[in-house]
Coordinates of C-alpha atoms in Angstrom, one line a residue:
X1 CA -179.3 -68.4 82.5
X2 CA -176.8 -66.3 85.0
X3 CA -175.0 -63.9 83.6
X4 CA -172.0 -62.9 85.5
X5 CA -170.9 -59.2 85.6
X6 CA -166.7 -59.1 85.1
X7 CA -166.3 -55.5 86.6
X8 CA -168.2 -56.8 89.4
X9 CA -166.2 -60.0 90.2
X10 CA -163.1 -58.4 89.4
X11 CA -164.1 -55.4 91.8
X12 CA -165.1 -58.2 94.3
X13 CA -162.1 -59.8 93.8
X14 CA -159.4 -56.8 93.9
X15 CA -161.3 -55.5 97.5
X16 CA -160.3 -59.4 98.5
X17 CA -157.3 -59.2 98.2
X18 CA -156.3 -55.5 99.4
X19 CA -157.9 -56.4 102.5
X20 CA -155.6 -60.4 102.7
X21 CA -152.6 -57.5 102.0
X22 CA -153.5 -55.0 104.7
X23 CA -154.5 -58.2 107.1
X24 CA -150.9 -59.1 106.4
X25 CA -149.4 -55.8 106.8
X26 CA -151.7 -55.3 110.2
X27 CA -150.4 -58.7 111.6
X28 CA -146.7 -58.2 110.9
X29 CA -146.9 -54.8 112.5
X30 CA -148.4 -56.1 115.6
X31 CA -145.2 -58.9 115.9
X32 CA -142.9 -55.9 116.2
X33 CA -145.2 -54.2 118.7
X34 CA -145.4 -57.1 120.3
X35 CA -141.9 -57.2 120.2
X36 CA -141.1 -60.5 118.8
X37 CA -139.7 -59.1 115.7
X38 CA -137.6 -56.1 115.0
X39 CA -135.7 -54.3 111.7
X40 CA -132.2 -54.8 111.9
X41 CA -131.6 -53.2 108.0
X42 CA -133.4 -52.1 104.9
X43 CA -136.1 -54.6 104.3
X44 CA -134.4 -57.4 107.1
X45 CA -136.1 -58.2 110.4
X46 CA -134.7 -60.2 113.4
X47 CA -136.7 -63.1 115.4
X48 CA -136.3 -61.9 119.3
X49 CA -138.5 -65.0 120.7
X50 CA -138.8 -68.7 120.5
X51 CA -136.8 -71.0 119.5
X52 CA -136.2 -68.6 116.1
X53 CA -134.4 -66.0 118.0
X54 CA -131.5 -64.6 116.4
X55 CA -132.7 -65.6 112.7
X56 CA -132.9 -63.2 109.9
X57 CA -135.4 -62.7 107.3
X58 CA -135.9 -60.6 104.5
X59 CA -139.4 -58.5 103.7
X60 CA -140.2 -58.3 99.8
X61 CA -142.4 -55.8 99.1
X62 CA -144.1 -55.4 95.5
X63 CA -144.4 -51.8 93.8
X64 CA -147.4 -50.8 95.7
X65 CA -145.1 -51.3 99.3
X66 CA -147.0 -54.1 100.5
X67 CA -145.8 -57.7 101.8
X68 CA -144.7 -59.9 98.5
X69 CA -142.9 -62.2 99.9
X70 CA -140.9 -63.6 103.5
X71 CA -137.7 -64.9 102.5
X72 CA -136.0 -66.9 105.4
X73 CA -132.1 -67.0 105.8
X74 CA -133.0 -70.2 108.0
X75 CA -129.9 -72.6 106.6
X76 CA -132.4 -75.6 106.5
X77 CA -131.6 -78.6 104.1
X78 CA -133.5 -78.8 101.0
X79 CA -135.3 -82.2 99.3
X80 CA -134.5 -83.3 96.0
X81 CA -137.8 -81.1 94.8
X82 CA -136.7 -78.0 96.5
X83 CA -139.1 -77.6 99.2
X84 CA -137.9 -77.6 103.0
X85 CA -136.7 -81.2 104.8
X86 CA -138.3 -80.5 107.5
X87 CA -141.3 -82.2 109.1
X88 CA -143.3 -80.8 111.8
X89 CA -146.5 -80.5 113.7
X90 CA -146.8 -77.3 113.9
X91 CA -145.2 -74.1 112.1
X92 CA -142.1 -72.4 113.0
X93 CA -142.2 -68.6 112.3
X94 CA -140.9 -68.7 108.8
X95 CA -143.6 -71.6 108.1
X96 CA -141.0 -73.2 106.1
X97 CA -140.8 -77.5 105.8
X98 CA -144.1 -79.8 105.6
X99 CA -146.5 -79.0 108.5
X100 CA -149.2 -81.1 109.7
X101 CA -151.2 -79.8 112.1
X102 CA -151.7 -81.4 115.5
X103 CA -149.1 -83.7 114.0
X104 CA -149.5 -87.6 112.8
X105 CA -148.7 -91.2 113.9
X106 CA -147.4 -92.5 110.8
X107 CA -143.7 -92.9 110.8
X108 CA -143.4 -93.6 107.2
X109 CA -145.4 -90.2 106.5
X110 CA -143.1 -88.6 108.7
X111 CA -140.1 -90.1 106.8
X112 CA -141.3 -88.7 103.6
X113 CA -142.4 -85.6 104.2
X114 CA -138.6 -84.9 106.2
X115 CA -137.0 -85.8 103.6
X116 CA -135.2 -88.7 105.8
X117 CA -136.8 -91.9 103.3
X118 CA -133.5 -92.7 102.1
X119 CA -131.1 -95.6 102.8
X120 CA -127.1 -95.2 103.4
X121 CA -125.1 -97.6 101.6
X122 CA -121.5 -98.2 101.9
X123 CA -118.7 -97.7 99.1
X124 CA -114.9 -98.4 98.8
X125 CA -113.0 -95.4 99.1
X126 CA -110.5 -95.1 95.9
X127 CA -107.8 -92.6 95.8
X128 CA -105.9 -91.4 92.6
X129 CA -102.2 -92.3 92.5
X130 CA -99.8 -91.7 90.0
X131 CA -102.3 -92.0 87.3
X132 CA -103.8 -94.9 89.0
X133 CA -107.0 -95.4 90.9
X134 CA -106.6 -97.4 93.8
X135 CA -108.3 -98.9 96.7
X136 CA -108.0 -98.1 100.7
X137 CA -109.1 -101.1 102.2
X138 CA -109.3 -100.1 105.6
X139 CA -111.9 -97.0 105.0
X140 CA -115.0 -96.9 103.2
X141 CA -118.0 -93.8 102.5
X142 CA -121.1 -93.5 103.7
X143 CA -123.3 -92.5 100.7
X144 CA -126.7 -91.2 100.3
X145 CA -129.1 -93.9 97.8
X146 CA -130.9 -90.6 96.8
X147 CA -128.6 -88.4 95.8
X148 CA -125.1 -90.3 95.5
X149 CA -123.8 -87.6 97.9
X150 CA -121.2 -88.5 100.2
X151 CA -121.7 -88.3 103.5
X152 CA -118.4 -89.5 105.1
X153 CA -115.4 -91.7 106.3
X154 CA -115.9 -95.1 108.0
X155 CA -113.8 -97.9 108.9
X156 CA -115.0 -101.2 107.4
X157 CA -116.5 -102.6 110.8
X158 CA -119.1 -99.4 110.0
X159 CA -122.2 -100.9 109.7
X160 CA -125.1 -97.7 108.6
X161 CA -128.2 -98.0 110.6
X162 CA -131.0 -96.9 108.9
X163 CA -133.1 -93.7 109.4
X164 CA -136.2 -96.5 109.1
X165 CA -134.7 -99.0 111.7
X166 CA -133.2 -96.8 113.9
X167 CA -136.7 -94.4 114.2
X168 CA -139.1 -97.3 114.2
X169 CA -138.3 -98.3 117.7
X170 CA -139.7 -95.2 118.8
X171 CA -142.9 -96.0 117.4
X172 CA -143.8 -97.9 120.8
X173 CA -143.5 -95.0 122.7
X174 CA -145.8 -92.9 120.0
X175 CA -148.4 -95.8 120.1
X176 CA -148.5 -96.1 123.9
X177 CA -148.9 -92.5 124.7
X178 CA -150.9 -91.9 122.0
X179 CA -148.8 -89.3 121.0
X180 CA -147.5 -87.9 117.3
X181 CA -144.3 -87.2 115.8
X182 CA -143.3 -83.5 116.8
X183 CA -140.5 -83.2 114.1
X184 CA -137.8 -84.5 111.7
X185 CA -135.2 -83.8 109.7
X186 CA -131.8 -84.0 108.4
X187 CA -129.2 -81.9 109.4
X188 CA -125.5 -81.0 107.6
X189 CA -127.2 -82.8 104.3
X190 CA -128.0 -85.8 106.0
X191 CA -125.0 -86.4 107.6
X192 CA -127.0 -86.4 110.8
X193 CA -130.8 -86.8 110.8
X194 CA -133.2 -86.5 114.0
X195 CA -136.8 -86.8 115.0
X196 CA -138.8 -86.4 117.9
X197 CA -141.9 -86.9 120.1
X198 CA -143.8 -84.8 122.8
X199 CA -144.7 -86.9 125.7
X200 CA -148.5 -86.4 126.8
X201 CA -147.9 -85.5 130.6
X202 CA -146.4 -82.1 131.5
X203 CA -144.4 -81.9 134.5
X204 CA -145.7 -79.6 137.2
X205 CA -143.0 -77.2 139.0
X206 CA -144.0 -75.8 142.8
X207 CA -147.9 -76.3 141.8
X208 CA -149.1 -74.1 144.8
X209 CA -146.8 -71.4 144.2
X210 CA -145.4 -70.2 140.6
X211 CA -147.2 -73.8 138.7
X212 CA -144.6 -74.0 135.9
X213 CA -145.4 -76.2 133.2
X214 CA -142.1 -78.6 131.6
X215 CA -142.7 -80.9 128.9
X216 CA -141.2 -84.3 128.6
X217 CA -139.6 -84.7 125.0
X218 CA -137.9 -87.7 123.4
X219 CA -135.3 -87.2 120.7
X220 CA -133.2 -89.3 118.3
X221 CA -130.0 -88.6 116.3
X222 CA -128.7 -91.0 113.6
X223 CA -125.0 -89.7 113.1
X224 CA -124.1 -91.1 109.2
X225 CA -121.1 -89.5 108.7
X226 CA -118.6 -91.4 110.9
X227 CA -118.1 -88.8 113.5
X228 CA -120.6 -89.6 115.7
X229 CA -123.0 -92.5 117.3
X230 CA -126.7 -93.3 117.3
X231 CA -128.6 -91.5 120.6
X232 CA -131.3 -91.1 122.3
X233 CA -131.7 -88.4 125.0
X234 CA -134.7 -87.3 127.3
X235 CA -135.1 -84.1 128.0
X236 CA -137.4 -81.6 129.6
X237 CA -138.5 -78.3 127.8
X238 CA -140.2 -75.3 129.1
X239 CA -142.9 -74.6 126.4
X240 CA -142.9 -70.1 127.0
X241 CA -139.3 -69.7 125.6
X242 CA -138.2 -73.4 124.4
X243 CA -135.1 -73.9 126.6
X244 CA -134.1 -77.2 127.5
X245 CA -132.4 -79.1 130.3
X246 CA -131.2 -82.4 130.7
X247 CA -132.0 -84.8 133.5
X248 CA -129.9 -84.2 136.5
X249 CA -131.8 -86.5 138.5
X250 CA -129.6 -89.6 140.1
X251 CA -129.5 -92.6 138.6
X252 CA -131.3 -91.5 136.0
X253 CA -130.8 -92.4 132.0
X254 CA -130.9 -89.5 130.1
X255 CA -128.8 -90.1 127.0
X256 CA -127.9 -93.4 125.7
X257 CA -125.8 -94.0 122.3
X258 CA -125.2 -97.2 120.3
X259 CA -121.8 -97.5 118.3
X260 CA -122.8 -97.9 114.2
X261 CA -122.0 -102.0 114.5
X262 CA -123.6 -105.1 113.4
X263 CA -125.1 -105.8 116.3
X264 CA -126.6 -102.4 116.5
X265 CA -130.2 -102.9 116.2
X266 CA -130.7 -105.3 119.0
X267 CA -129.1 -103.2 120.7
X268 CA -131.8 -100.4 120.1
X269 CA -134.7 -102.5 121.3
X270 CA -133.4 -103.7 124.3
X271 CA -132.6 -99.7 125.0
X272 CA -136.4 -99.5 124.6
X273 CA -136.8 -100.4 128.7
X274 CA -133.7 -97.9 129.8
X275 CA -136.1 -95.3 127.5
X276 CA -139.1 -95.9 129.5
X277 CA -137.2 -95.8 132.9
X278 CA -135.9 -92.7 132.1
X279 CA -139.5 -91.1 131.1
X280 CA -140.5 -92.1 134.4
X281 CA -138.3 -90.0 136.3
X282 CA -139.8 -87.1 135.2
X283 CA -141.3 -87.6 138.9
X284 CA -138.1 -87.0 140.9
X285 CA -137.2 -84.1 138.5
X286 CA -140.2 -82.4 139.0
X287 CA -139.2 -82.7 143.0
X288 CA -136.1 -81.0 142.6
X289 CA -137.4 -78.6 140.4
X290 CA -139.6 -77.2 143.3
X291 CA -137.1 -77.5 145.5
X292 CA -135.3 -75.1 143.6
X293 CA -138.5 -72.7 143.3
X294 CA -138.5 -72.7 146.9
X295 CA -135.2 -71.5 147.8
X296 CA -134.5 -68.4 147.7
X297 CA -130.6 -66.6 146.5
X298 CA -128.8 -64.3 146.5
X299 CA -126.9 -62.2 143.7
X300 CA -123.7 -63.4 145.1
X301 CA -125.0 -66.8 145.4
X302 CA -125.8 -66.8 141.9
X303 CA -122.3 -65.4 141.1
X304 CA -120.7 -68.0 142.8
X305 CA -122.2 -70.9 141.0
X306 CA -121.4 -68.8 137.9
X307 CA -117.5 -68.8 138.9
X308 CA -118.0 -72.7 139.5
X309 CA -119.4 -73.1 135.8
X310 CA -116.8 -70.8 134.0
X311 CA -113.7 -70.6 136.4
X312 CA -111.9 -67.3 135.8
X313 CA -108.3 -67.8 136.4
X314 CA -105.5 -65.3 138.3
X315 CA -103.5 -65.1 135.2
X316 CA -106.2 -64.7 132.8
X317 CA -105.8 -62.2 129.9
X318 CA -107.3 -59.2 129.2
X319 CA -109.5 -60.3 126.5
X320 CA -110.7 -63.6 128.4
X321 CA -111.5 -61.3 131.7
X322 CA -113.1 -59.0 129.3
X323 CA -115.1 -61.9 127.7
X324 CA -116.1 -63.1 131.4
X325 CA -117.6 -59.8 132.1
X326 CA -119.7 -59.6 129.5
X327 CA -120.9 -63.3 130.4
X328 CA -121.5 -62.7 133.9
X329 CA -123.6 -59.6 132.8
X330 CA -125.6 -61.2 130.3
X331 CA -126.1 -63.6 132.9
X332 CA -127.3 -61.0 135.2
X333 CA -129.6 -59.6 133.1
X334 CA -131.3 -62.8 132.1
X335 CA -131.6 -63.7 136.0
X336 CA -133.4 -60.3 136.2
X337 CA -135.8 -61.3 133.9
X338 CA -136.6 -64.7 135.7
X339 CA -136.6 -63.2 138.8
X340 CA -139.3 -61.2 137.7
X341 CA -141.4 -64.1 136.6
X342 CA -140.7 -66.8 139.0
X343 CA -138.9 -64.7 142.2
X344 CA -135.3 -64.8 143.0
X345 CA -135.2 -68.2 143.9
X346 CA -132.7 -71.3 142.7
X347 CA -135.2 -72.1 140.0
X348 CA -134.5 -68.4 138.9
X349 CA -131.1 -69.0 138.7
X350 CA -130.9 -72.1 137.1
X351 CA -133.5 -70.8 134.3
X352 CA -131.2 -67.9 133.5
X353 CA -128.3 -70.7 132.8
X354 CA -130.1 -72.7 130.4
X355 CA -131.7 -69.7 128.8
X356 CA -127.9 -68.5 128.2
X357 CA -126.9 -71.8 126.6
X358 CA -129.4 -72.3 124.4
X359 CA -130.2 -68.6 123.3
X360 CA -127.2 -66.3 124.1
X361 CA -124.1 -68.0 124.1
X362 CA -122.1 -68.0 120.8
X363 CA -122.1 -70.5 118.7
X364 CA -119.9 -71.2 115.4
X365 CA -122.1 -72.1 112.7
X366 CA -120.9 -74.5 109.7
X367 CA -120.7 -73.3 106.3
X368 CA -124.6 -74.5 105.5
X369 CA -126.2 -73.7 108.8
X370 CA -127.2 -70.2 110.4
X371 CA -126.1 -69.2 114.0
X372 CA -129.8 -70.6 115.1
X373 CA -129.6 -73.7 113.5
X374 CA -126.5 -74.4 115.1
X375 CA -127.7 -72.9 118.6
X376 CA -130.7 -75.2 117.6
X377 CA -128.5 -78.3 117.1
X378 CA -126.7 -78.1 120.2
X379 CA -129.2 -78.4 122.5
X380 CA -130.3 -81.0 120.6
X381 CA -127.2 -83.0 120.4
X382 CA -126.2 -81.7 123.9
X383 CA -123.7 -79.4 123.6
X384 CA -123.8 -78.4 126.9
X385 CA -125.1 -81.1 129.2
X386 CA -122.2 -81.4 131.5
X387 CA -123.0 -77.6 132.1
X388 CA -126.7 -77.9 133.0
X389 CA -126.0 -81.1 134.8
X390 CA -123.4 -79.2 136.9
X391 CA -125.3 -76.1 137.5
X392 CA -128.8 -78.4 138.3
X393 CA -126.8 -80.3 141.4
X394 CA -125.2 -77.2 142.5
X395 CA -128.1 -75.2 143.1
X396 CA -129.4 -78.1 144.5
X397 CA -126.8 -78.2 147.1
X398 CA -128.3 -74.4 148.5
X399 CA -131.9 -76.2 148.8
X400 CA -130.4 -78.1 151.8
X401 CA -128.4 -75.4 153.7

């Protein structure tokens, strides 16, 4: 017979979990040493790093001062049973959304733990007049089966393509590679919806001299609301700060998009071969790529591409010179810091762009999505690839003088 002692256990279990609170309070501590985090108000915290930089999270502490509770103000839709619709393979810094680690082949898994396992269906739209509902025949809605919601306006050659069908295709690519699913999701409620894959080979930049590691990633947006197409793009990432770049390499596909028509889903699979000829140019950029890292510039170099990006013009007012300053200095400053890591070179210089696109450079969010979510769907969707495209070729242009 064993008889268990309570004060013991309950002792044993008290130490437990003063030491899980003051491991919590340690680590915490050491992310604003590190300087990842910092306070920005009573009990709020900014993200400096990552992808997450610029969200803002509040502490909860219990009556004892210690760690209760991380609340993220991170904008993210929610499923019908609260939790997160987000899927990834590994956890952002608020940990939010259904993480599998090391990720998982199944695209059906991935559907369902997104949040994205719902159909679109379309419905007549009906307006009230005079008492009297009526039809519009040329528009319908795009609707959610789920949850009923609307999602919005189409013309009646709209044909939805489902977050199923128009994923699936992608499947290939996972199988092939023997990769997983990096992430999924819907964004603006559905109204558009995403996922995405890591590709297995990393790109090597100038390998004898800085060896800079860019990973090839594969993404998808469904657009359901009308407003926009289905789209594929390719795109390399740099994994130490998460900015990303387009292609600029000639000839090569780096975005394709398919109109929401009948005949969309043939179209998808026979966009499966410009897919793979686009992955395999991942060669030629990483060519260019060291070109840059071997040519040196100069500050006014640097300044001049700048001027060729955002043209200031002679009767510009006060308040868009003003705004230009404060550009070119941001601009400055991040070139600084790439300089430091990589030399000042035209790999330097064209870091310090993207870096300001998809970190720095303001961004309007919607109503239902924070400043980061909507820095985060722009690179995404692309915001700014004529930008990167026209900065990559025109720092290119200085490796041949």
């Amino acid at each position: 017979m064993t008889i268990t002692d309570v004060n013991t256990a309950f002792a044993a279990e008290k130490t437990a979990q003063i030491d899980a609170a003051r491991a919590r309070e340690a680590a915490f501590q050491a992310r604003i040493d590190r300087g990842e985090i910092r306070m920005v108000g009573a009990d709020r915290y900014e993200v400096l790093t990552g992808w997450d930089r610029g969200e803002v999270f509040i502490v909860s502490r219990n009556a004892q001062g210690q760690i209760d509770a991380i609340i993220a103000n991170h904008g993210l839709d929610s499923r019908a049973d609260g939790t997160i619709a987000l899927y990834a393979s590994s956890p952002a810094w608020h940990g939010l959304g259904q993480i599998i680690p090391s990720g998982t082949c199944d695209i059906d898994e991935v559907l369902r733990l997104s949040g994205l396992d719902f159909d679109v269906v379309t419905v007549p739209a009906m307006y009230l007049w005079n008492g009297e509902l009526r039809q519009h025949a040329d528009v319908q809605h795009t609707v959610r089966t789920d949850t009923g919601a609307a999602l919005g306006a189409v013309g009646c050659r709209y044909q939805p393509i489902q977050n199923i069908e128009g994923f699936y295709f992608l499947q290939e690519l996972v199988n092939r590679y023997d990769v997983v699913w990096e992430s999924a999701g819907p964004i603006r409620g559905g109204r558009r919806v995403f996922i995405s894959i890591r590709l297995p080979d990393t790109v090597t930049v100038d390998a004898e001299g800085i060896n800079d590691l860019i990973v090839p990633y594969v993404a998808v947006i469904n657009d359901h609301s009308g407003n926009g197409q289905f789209q594929c793009v390719v795109t390399p990432w740099r994994p130490v700060c998460a900015n990303t770049e387009r292609f600029a390499v000639r000839d090569a596909h780096t975005r394709w998009a398919v109109r929401h028509t009948k005949g969309a889903i043939d179209q998808i699979k026979e966009a499966r071969r410009t897919l793979g000829l686009s992955v395999r140019y991942f060669d030629k950029f990483a060519d260019e790529e060291t070109a840059l890292a071997r040519t040196d510039i100069a500050v006014a170099d640097f300044h001049q591409v700048i001027a060729d990006l955002w043209p200031l013009e002679d009767d510009a007012t006060d308040r868009t010179k003003a705004n230009h300053a404060k550009r070119l200095a941001v601009l400055d400053d991040q070139f600084r810091t790439e300089t430091d890591r990589v030399g000042r070179t035209a790999y330097a210089a064209e870091r310090a762009i993207t870096g300001y696109l998809d970190h720095v450079a303001p961004r309007r969010p919607g109503k239902t999505m924070t400043e980061e979510i909507a820095r985060a769907t722009a690179a995404l969707e692309g915001a700014d690839d004529d930008l990167k495209t026209t900065a990559h070729k025109r720092l290119l242009v200085l490796t041949r003088s």
